[in-house]
Amino acid sequence: GKHTPLLRDYKKKIEEELNKFCNDILNLITDQILKACTTAESKVFFKKMKGDYYRYISEYASGEQHSKVSQEALAVYNDATTDAEELKKTNPIRLGLALNFSVFHYEVLNDPQKACSMAKTAFDDAIGEIEELGDDEYKDSTTIMQLIRDNLTLWSSELDEGEGGDN
């Protein structure tokens, strides 16, 4: 209708503001915070955050920008996943990375199979070491594990429906 150009301009303005905020945060993480990180836990935490901000941009970006930020997110999530191998499988930061990276595969890369396998591996690995959890991490870890399981349940049922519809 008659408001379409106005809405398009407003959407563009909001996206430009979001880009500025996200890029300011990404630059801060890249140029200062990650350079100061000395532990695997802090590196994983901030690389996950960096991946998350690229993922946020990818949720509204299109075309070339969507491709670029999706590739950036994939690279930094992969890098964080490598670093996370130093952490216990029940570590809440490692689990949070698995949660967000699996959501990225599902939502941004449209790869439900990869999202499910990643989530299932993280959940199963953590379950295997749940007895080793200290009281300080128990609540955080089990809360994230529940979120992973919730996603897995939802995604698996959607995959099953999709397969059923093809028969």
Coordinates of C-alpha atoms in Angstrom, one line a residue:
G1 CA 0.0 0.0 0.0
K2 CA 0.8 3.6 0.3
H3 CA 2.9 3.1 3.5
T4 CA 5.3 0.5 2.0
P5 CA 8.1 3.0 1.0
L6 CA 7.8 4.5 4.5
L7 CA 8.0 1.1 6.2
R8 CA 10.9 0.1 4.0
D9 CA 12.8 3.3 4.9
Y10 CA 12.1 2.7 8.6
K11 CA 13.2 -0.9 8.4
K12 CA 16.5 0.2 6.7
K13 CA 17.1 2.8 9.4
I14 CA 16.6 0.3 12.2
E15 CA 18.9 -2.2 10.5
E16 CA 21.6 0.4 10.1
E17 CA 21.3 1.2 13.9
L18 CA 21.4 -2.5 14.7
N19 CA 24.5 -3.0 12.5
K20 CA 26.2 -0.2 14.3
F21 CA 25.5 -1.6 17.7
C22 CA 26.4 -5.2 16.7
N23 CA 29.6 -4.1 14.9
D24 CA 30.7 -2.0 17.8
I25 CA 30.4 -5.0 20.1
L26 CA 32.1 -7.3 17.6
N27 CA 35.0 -4.9 17.3
L28 CA 35.3 -4.6 21.0
I29 CA 35.4 -8.4 21.4
T30 CA 37.8 -8.9 18.5
D31 CA 40.2 -6.0 19.1
Q32 CA 40.3 -5.9 22.9
I33 CA 38.5 -8.6 24.9
L34 CA 39.7 -11.8 23.0
K35 CA 43.3 -10.5 23.0
A36 CA 43.1 -10.3 26.8
C37 CA 41.6 -13.8 27.3
T38 CA 44.0 -16.3 28.9
T39 CA 41.7 -19.2 29.8
A40 CA 39.9 -21.6 27.5
E41 CA 36.7 -20.7 29.3
S42 CA 37.0 -17.0 28.6
K43 CA 38.0 -17.6 25.0
V44 CA 35.0 -19.9 24.4
F45 CA 32.6 -17.4 26.2
F46 CA 33.6 -14.5 24.1
K47 CA 34.0 -16.4 20.8
K48 CA 30.4 -17.7 21.4
M49 CA 29.3 -14.2 22.0
K50 CA 30.9 -13.1 18.8
G51 CA 29.2 -15.9 16.9
D52 CA 25.9 -14.9 18.6
Y53 CA 26.2 -11.3 17.3
Y54 CA 27.0 -12.4 13.8
R55 CA 23.9 -14.7 14.1
Y56 CA 21.8 -11.7 15.3
I57 CA 22.8 -9.7 12.2
S58 CA 22.1 -12.7 9.9
E59 CA 18.5 -12.8 11.2
Y60 CA 17.7 -9.5 9.5
A61 CA 20.3 -9.3 6.8
S62 CA 19.8 -10.4 3.3
G63 CA 21.8 -11.1 0.2
E64 CA 25.5 -10.6 0.3
Q65 CA 25.5 -9.3 3.9
H66 CA 23.5 -12.4 5.1
S67 CA 26.1 -14.7 3.4
K68 CA 29.0 -12.8 4.9
V69 CA 27.8 -12.7 8.5
S70 CA 26.6 -16.3 8.3
Q71 CA 30.2 -17.4 7.2
E72 CA 31.7 -15.2 10.0
A73 CA 29.4 -16.8 12.6
L74 CA 30.1 -20.3 11.3
A75 CA 33.9 -19.7 11.5
V76 CA 33.9 -18.3 15.0
Y77 CA 31.5 -20.9 16.4
N78 CA 33.8 -23.6 14.9
D79 CA 36.8 -21.9 16.5
A80 CA 35.0 -21.7 19.9
T81 CA 34.0 -25.4 19.6
T82 CA 37.7 -26.3 19.1
D83 CA 38.6 -24.3 22.2
A84 CA 35.7 -25.8 24.1
E85 CA 37.3 -29.3 23.9
E86 CA 39.5 -28.2 26.8
L87 CA 36.4 -27.7 29.0
K88 CA 34.5 -30.4 30.7
K89 CA 31.5 -31.7 28.7
T90 CA 29.2 -30.4 31.5
N91 CA 30.7 -26.9 31.6
P92 CA 27.8 -24.4 31.2
I93 CA 29.8 -22.3 28.8
R94 CA 30.6 -25.3 26.6
L95 CA 26.9 -26.3 26.8
G96 CA 25.8 -22.8 26.0
L97 CA 28.0 -22.8 22.9
A98 CA 26.5 -26.1 21.8
L99 CA 23.0 -24.7 22.3
N100 CA 23.6 -21.5 20.3
F101 CA 25.6 -23.2 17.6
S102 CA 22.9 -25.8 17.1
V103 CA 20.3 -23.0 16.9
F104 CA 22.5 -21.3 14.3
H105 CA 22.6 -24.5 12.2
Y106 CA 18.8 -24.8 12.5
E107 CA 17.7 -21.2 12.0
V108 CA 20.4 -19.6 9.8
L109 CA 21.9 -22.5 7.8
N110 CA 18.6 -24.3 7.6
D111 CA 20.3 -27.6 8.5
P112 CA 18.0 -29.4 11.0
Q113 CA 20.0 -32.6 10.7
K114 CA 23.3 -31.0 11.8
A115 CA 21.4 -29.0 14.5
C116 CA 20.0 -32.2 15.9
S117 CA 23.2 -34.2 15.8
M118 CA 25.1 -31.4 17.4
A119 CA 22.5 -30.9 20.2
K120 CA 22.2 -34.7 20.8
T121 CA 26.0 -35.1 21.0
A122 CA 26.3 -32.2 23.5
F123 CA 23.4 -33.5 25.6
D124 CA 24.5 -37.1 25.6
D125 CA 28.1 -36.2 26.4
A126 CA 27.0 -34.0 29.3
I127 CA 24.6 -36.7 30.6
G128 CA 27.6 -39.1 30.7
E129 CA 29.5 -36.8 33.1
I130 CA 26.5 -35.4 35.1
E131 CA 27.7 -37.1 38.3
E132 CA 30.9 -35.1 38.2
L133 CA 29.1 -31.7 38.3
G134 CA 29.9 -29.5 41.3
D135 CA 27.0 -27.8 43.1
D136 CA 28.2 -24.4 41.7
E137 CA 27.7 -25.5 38.1
Y138 CA 24.8 -28.0 38.5
K139 CA 21.9 -25.5 38.1
D140 CA 23.4 -23.7 35.1
S141 CA 24.4 -26.9 33.3
T142 CA 21.2 -28.7 33.8
T143 CA 19.2 -25.6 32.8
I144 CA 21.1 -25.4 29.5
M145 CA 20.8 -29.2 29.0
Q146 CA 17.0 -28.8 29.4
L147 CA 17.0 -26.1 26.7
I148 CA 19.1 -28.3 24.4
R149 CA 16.7 -31.2 25.0
D150 CA 13.7 -29.0 24.4
N151 CA 15.1 -27.9 21.0
L152 CA 16.0 -31.5 20.2
T153 CA 12.4 -32.6 20.9
L154 CA 10.9 -29.8 18.8
W155 CA 13.4 -30.2 15.9
S156 CA 13.1 -34.0 15.9
S157 CA 9.3 -33.9 15.7
E158 CA 9.5 -31.4 12.8
L159 CA 11.9 -33.6 11.0
D160 CA 9.6 -36.6 11.6
E161 CA 6.7 -34.7 10.2
G162 CA 8.7 -33.7 7.2
E163 CA 9.6 -37.3 6.5
G164 CA 6.1 -38.4 7.0
G165 CA 4.8 -35.9 4.5
D166 CA 7.0 -37.3 1.8
N167 CA 5.5 -40.8 1.9

